[in-house]
mmCIF file of C-alpha atoms in Angstrom:
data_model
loop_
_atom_site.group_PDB
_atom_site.id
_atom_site.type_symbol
_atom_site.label_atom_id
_atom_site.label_comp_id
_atom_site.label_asym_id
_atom_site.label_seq_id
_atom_site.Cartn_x
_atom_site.Cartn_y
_atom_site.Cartn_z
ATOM 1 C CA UNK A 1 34.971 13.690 62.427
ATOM 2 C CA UNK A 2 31.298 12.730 62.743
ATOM 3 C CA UNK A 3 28.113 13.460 60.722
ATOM 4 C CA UNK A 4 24.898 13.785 60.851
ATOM 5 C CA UNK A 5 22.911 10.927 62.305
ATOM 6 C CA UNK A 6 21.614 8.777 59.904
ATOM 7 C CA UNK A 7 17.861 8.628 60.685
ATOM 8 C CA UNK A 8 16.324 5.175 61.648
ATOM 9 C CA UNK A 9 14.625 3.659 58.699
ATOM 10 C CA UNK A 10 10.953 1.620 58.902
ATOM 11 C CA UNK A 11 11.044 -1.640 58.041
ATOM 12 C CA UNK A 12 10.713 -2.093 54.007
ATOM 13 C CA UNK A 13 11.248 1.797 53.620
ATOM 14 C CA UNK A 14 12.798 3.201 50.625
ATOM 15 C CA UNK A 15 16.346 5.260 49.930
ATOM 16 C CA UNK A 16 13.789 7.897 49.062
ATOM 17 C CA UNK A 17 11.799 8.060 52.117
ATOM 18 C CA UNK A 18 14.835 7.533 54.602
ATOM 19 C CA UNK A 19 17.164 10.519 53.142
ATOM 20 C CA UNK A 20 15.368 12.455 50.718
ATOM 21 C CA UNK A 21 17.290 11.655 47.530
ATOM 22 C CA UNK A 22 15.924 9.588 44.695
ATOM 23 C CA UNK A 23 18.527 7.068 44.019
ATOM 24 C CA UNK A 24 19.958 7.105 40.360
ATOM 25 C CA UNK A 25 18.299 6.338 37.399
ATOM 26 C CA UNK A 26 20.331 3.200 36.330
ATOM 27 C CA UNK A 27 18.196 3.319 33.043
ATOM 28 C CA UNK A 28 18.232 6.872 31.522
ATOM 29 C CA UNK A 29 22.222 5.953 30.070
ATOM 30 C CA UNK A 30 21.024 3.503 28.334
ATOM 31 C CA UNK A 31 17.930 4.507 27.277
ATOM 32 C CA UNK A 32 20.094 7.981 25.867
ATOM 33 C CA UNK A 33 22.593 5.646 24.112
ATOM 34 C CA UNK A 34 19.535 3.454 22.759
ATOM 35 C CA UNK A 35 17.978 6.850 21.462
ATOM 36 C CA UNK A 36 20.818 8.007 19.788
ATOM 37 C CA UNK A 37 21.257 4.703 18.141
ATOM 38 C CA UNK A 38 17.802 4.407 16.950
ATOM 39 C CA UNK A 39 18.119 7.864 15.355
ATOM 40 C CA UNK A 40 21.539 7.217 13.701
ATOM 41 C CA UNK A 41 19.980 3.792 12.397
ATOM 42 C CA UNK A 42 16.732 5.742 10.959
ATOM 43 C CA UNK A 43 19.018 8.546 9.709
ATOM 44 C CA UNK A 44 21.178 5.907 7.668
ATOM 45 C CA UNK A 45 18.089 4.736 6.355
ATOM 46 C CA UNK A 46 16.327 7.561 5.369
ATOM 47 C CA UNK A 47 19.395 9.013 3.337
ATOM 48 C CA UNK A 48 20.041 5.500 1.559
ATOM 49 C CA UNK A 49 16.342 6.044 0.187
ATOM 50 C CA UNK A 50 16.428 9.560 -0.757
ATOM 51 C CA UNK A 51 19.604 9.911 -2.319
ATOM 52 C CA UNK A 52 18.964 7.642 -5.546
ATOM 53 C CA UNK A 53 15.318 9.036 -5.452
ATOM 54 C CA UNK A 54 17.072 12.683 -5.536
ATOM 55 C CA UNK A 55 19.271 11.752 -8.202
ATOM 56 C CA UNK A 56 16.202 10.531 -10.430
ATOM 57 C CA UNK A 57 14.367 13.969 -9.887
ATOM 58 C CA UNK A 58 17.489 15.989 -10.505
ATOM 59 C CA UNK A 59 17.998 13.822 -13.781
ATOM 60 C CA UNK A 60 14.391 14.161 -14.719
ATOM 61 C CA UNK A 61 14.864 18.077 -15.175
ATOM 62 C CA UNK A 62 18.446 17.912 -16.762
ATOM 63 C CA UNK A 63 18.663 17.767 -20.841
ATOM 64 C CA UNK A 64 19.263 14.327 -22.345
ATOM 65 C CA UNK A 65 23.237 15.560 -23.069
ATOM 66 C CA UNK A 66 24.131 15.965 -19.335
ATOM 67 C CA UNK A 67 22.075 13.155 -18.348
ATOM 68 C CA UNK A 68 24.290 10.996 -20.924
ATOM 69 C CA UNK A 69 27.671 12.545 -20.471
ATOM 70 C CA UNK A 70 27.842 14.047 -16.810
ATOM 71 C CA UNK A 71 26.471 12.447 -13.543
ATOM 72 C CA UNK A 72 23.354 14.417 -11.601
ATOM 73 C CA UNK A 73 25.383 15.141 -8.813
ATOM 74 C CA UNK A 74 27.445 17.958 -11.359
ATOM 75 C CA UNK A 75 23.974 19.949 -11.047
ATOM 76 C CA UNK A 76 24.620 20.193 -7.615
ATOM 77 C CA UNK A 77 27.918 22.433 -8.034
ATOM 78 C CA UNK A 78 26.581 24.633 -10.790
ATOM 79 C CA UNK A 79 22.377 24.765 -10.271
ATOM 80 C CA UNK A 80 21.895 28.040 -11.793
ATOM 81 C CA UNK A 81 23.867 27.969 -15.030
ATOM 82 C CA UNK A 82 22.497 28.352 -18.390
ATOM 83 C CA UNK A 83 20.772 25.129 -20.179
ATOM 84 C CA UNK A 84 21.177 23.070 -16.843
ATOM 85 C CA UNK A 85 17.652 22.622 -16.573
ATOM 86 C CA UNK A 86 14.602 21.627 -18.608
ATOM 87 C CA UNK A 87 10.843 20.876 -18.443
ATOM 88 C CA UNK A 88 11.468 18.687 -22.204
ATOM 89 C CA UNK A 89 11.772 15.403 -20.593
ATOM 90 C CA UNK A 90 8.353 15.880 -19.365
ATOM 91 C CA UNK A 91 6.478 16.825 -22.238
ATOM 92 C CA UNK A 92 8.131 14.319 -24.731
ATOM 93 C CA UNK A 93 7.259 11.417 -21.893
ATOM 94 C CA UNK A 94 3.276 12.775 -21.750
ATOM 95 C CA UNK A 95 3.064 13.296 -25.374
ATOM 96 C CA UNK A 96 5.540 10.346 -27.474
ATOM 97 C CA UNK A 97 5.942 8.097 -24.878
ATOM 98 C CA UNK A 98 1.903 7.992 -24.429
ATOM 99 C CA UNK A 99 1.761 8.593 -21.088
ATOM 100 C CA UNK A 100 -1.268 10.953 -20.740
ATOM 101 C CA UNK A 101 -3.804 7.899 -22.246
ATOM 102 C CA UNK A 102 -1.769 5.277 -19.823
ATOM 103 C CA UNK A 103 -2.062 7.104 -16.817
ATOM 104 C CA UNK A 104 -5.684 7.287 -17.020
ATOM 105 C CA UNK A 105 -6.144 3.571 -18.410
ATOM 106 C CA UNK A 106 -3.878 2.836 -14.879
ATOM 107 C CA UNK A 107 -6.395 5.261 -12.783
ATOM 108 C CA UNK A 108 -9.584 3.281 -14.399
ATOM 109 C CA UNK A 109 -7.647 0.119 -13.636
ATOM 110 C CA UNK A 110 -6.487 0.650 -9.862
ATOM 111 C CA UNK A 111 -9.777 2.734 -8.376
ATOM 112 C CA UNK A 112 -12.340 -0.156 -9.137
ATOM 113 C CA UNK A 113 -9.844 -3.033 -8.015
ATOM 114 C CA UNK A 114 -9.157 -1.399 -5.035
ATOM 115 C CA UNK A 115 -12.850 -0.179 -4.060
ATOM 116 C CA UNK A 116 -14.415 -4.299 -4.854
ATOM 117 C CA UNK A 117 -12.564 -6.052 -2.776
ATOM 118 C CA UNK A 118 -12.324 -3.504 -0.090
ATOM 119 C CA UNK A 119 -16.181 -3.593 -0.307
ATOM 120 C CA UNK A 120 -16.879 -7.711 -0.468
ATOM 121 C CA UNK A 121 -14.338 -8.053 2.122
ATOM 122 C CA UNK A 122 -15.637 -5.758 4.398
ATOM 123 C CA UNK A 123 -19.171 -7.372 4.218
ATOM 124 C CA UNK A 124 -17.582 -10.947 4.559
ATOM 125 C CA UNK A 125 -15.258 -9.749 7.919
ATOM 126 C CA UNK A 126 -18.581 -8.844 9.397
ATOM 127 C CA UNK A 127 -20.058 -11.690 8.773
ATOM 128 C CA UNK A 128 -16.993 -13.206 10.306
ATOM 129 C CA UNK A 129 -16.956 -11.596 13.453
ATOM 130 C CA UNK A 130 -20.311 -11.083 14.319
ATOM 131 C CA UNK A 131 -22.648 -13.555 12.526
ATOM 132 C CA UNK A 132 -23.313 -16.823 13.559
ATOM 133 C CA UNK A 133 -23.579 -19.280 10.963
ATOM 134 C CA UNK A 134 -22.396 -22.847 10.742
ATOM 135 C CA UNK A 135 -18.801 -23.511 9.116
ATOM 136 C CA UNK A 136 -17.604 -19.224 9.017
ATOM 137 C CA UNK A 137 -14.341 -20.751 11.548
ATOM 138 C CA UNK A 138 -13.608 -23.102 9.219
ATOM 139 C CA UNK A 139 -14.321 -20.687 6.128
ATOM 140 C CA UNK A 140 -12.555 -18.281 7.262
ATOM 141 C CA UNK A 141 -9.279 -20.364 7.686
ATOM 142 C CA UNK A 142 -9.851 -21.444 4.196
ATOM 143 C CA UNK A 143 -9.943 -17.426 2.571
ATOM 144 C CA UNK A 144 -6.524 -16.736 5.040
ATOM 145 C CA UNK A 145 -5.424 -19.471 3.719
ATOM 146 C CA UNK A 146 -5.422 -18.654 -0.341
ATOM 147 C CA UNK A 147 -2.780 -16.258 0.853
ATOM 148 C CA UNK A 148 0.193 -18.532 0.292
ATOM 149 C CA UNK A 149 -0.947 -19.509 -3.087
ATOM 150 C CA UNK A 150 1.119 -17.998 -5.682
ATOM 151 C CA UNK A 151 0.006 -15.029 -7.936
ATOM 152 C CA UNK A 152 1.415 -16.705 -11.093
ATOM 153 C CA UNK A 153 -0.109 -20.453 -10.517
ATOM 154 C CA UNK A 154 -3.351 -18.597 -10.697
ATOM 155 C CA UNK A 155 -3.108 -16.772 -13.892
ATOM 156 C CA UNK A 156 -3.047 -19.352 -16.722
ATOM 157 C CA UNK A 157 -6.396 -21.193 -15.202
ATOM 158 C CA UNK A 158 -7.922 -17.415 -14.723
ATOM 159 C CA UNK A 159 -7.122 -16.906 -18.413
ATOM 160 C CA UNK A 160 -8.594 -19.987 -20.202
ATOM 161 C CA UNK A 161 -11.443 -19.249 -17.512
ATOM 162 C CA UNK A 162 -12.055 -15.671 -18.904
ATOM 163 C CA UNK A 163 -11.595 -17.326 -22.507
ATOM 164 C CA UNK A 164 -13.493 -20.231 -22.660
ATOM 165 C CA UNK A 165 -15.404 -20.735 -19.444
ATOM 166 C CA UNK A 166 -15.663 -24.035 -17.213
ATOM 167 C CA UNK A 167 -17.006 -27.216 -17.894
ATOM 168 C CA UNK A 168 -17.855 -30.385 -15.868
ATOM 169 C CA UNK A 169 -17.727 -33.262 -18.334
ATOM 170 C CA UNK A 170 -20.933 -32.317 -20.922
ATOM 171 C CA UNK A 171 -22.004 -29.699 -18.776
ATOM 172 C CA UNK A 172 -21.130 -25.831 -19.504
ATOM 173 C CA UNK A 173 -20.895 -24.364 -15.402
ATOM 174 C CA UNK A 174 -19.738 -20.987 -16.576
ATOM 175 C CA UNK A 175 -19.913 -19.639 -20.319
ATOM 176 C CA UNK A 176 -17.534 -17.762 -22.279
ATOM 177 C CA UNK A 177 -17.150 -14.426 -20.996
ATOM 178 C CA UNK A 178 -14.711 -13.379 -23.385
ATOM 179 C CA UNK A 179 -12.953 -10.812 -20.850
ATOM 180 C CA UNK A 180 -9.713 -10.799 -21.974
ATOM 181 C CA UNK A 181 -8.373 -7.227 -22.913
ATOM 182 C CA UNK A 182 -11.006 -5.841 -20.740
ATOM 183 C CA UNK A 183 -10.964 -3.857 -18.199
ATOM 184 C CA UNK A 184 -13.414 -5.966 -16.502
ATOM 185 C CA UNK A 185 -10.872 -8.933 -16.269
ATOM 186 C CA UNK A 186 -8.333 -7.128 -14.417
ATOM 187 C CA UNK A 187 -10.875 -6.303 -12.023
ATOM 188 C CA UNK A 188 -11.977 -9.554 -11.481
ATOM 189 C CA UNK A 189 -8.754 -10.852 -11.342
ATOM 190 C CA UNK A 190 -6.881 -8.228 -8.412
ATOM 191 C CA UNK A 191 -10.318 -8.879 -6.951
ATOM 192 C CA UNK A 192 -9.842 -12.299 -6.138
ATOM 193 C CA UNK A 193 -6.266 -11.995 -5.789
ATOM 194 C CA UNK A 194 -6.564 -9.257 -3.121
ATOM 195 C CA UNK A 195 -9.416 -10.648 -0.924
ATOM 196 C CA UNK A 196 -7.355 -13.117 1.332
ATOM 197 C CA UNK A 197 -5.379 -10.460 2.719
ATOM 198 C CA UNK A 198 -8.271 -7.624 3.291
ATOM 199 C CA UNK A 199 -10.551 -10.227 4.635
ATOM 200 C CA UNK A 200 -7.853 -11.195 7.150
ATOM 201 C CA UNK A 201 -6.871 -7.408 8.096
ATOM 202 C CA UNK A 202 -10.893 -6.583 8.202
ATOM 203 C CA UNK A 203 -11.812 -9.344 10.361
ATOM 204 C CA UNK A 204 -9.138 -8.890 12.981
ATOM 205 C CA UNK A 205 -10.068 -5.275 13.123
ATOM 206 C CA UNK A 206 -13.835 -5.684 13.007
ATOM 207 C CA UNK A 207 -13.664 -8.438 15.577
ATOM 208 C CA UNK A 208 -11.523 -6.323 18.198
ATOM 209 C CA UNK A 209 -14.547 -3.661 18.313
ATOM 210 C CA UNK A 210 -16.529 -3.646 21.551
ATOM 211 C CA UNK A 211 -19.358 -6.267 21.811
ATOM 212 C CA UNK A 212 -21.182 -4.075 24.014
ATOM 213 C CA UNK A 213 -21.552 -1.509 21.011
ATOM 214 C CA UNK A 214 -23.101 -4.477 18.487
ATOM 215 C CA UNK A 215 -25.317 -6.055 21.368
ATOM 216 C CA UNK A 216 -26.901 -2.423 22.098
ATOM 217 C CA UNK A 217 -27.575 -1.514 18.811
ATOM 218 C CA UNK A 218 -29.305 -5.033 18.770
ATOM 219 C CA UNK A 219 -31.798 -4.171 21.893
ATOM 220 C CA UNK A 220 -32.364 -1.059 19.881
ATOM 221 C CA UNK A 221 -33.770 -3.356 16.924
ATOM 222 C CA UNK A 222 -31.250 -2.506 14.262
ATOM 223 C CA UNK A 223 -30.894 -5.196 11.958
ATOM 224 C CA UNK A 224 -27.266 -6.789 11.065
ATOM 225 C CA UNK A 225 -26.689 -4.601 7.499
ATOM 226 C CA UNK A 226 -27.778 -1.053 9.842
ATOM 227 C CA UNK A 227 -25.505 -2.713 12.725
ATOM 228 C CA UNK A 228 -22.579 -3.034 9.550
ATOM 229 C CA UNK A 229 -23.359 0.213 8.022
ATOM 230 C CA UNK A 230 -24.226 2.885 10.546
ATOM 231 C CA UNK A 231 -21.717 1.564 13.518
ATOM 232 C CA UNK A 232 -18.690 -1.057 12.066
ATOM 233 C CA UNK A 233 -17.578 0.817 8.840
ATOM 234 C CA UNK A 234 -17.408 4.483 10.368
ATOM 235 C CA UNK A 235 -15.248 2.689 13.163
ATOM 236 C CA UNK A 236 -13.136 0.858 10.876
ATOM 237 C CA UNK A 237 -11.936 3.989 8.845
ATOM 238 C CA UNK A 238 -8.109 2.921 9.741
ATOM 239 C CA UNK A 239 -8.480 -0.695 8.767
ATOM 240 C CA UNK A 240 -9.984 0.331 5.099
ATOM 241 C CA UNK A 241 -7.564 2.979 4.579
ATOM 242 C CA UNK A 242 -4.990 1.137 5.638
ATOM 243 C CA UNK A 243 -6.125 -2.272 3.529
ATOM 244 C CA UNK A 244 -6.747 0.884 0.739
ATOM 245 C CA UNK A 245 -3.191 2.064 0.272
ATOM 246 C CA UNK A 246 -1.849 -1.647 0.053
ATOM 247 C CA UNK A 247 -3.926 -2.593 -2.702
ATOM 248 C CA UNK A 248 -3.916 0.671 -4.339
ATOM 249 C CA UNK A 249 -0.616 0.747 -4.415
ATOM 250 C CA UNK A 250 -0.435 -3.270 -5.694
ATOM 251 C CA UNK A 251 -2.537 -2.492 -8.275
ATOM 252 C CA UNK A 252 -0.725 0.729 -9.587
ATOM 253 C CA UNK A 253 2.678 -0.658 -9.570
ATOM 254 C CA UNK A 254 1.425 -4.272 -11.386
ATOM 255 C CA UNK A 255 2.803 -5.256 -14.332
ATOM 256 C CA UNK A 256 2.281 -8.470 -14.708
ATOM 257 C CA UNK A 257 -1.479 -9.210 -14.174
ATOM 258 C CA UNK A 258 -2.102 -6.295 -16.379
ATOM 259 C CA UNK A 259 -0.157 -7.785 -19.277
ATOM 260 C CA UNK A 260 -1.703 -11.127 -19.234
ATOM 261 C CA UNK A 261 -5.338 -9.523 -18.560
ATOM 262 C CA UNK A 262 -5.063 -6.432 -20.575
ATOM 263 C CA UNK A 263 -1.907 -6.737 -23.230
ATOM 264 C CA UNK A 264 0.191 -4.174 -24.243
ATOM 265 C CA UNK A 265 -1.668 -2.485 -26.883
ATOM 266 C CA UNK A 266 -1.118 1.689 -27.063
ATOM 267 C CA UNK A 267 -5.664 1.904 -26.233
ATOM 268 C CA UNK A 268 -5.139 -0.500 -23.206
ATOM 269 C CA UNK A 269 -2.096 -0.290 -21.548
ATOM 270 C CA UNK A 270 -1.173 0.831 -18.240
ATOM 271 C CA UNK A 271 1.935 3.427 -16.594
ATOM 272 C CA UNK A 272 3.885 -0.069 -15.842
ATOM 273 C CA UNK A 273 3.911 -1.003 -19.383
ATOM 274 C CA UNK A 274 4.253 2.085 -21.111
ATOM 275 C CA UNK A 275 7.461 2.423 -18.915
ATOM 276 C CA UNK A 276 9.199 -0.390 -20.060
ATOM 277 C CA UNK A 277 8.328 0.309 -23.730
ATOM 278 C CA UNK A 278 9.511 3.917 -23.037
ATOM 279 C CA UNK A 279 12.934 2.863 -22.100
ATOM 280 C CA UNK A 280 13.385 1.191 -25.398
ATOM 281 C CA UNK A 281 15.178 -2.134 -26.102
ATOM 282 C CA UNK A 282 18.899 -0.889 -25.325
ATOM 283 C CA UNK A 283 18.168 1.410 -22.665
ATOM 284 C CA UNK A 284 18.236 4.928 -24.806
ATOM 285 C CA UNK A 285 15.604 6.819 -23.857
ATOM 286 C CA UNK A 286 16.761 6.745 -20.128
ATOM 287 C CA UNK A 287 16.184 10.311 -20.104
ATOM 288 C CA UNK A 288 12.634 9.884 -20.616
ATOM 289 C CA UNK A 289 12.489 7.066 -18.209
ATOM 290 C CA UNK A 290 13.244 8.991 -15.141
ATOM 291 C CA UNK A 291 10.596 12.331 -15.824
ATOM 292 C CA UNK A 292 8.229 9.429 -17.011
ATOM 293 C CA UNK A 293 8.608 7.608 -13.442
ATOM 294 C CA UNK A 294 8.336 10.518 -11.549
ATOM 295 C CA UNK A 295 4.644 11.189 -13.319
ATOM 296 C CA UNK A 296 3.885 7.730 -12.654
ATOM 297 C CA UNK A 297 4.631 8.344 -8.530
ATOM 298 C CA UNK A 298 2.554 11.809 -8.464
ATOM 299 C CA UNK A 299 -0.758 9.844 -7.516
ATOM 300 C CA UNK A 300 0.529 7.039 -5.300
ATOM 301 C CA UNK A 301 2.294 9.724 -2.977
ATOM 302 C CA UNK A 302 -0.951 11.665 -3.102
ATOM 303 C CA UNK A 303 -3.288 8.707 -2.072
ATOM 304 C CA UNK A 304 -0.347 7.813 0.994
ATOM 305 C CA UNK A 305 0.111 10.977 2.071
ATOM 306 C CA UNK A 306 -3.296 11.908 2.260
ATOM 307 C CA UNK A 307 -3.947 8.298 4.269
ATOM 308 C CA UNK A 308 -1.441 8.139 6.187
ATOM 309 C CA UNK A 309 -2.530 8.756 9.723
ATOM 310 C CA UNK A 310 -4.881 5.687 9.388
ATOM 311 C CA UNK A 311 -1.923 3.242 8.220
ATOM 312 C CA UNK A 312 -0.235 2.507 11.398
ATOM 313 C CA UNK A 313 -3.350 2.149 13.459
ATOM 314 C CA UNK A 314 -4.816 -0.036 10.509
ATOM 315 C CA UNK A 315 -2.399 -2.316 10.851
ATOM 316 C CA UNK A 316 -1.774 -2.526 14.274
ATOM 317 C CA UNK A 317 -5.403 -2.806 15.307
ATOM 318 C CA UNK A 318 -6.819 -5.752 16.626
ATOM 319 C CA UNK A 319 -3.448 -7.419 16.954
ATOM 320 C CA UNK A 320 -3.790 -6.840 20.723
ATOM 321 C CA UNK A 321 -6.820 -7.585 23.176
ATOM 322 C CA UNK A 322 -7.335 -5.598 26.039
#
């Protein structure tokens, strides 16, 4: 039996070009089974985060008797029977627990110390990647560097600063400010503990920008803070949002620096706070807890969602050259 003759191949011809055929894809297996894995894997993932995030909605809406006696999951087989739900939880969270005067005492705290820092960082990454001045190399390593000093070494020094100011020997450097349980000192204070990191995002992102844009806006005589203003922050919307949402959401979520700067009093206090006085000392208003933390999340998810198609390429931006 005899077949076709196989035609005469050119030297360093492919399988392709002799017969026609593409020859497998040795790849597209794997890559399939890779998929599929990846999916599964983000699948698993995504259900181990909702689920106890479900369960403290569904509590939040359920009277303080079920929540007690019957686990949230029971809502699930009966969700339209009488007295199964309730808008209570809410209203006794906004109105006993004092959540209404927190929430905006956490909104007066986390919108300044999020815009300062995003603003003196932004001025000193320019300066970083585009000014030349003796020492910014060596500065620079120095402000990247205050990142992997702890938070809570820093607090007792800031506090007997922002009590009783700095001396050297007979000489007063910096007076008594008296900023404690001011809203002022936790500014100051996620200021300087924030700037490290947003210098070190800004600069890598403001330094990746093309030199040809900075060097033409120079022949055209603008000046470094019109270079800065009309050309590097409108192009470095991602990095600032991104930078934005991190310390936003730092801020919103602290606890600690807001206790030591602010205290716990009912005028001052912040969401953080009020939540862990809400709960009570043996865990009986847990109720309340769970309404009181979803209030608490309604603005963070807002400020994320609303940013989010600037996080990815905030971050990722000027990691790679080229």
């Amino acid at each position: 039996m005899t077949g076709a003759p196989i035609p005469a191949a050119e030297p360093g011809a492919t399988t392709e070009e002799v017969f026609g055929v593409a020859p497998p894809d040795s790849k597209g297996v794997g890559e399939k089974k890779t998929g599929w894995f990846v999916r599964i894997t983000i699948l698993v993932v995504v259900l181990i985060w909702i689920i106890p995030t479900l369960g403290v909605l569904i509590s939040s809406f359920r009277p303080e008797t079920l929540v007690d006696t019957t686990g949230w999951w029971t809502a699930l087989t009966k969700p339209f029977e009488d007295g199964q739900w309730t808008v209570e939880n809410y209203r006794l969270a906004l109105d006993t627990g004092g959540f209404a005067n927190a929430f905006l005492n956490t909104v007066a705290v986390a919108v300044p110390s999020t815009i300062i820092p995003i603003t003196i960082a932004a001025f000193a990454a320019y300066a970083f990647s585009w000014m030349e001045f003796r020492g910014r190399h060596l500065m620079f390593v120095l402000v990247v560097g205050l990142l992997v000093v702890p938070l809570q070494m820093a607090l007792i020094p800031i506090l007997k600063l922002f009590t009783g100011g700095a001396s050297l020997g007979t000489m007063k450097i910096i007076p008594d400010m008296n900023l404690v349980g001011t809203f002022m000192a936790v500014w100051l204070a996620h200021t300087g503990f924030g700037l490290p990191l947003a210098v070190y995002l800004l600069r890598n992102y403001i330094g990746s920008l093309p030199s040809s844009i900075i060097e033409s806006a120079k022949i055209d005589g603008a000046d470094h803070f019109t270079i800065f203003w009309r050309l590097v922050i409108p192009l470095s919307v991602p990095a600032l949002a991104a930078f934005g949402i991190f310390q936003f959401l730092w801020v919103w979520n602290d606890f600690l620096v807001a206790y030591v700067f602010l205290g716990g009093t009912q005028e001052v206090r912040v969401l953080t706070i009020a939540l862990a006085d809400l709960v009570g000392s043996r865990g009986e208003n847990w109720h309340l807890l769970t309404s009181a933390a979803f209030i608490s999340m309604s603005l963070p998810l807002a400020v994320f969602f609303s940013l989010q198609r600037y996080f990815v390429r905030g971050l990722t931006a000027g990691s790679v050259k080229g």
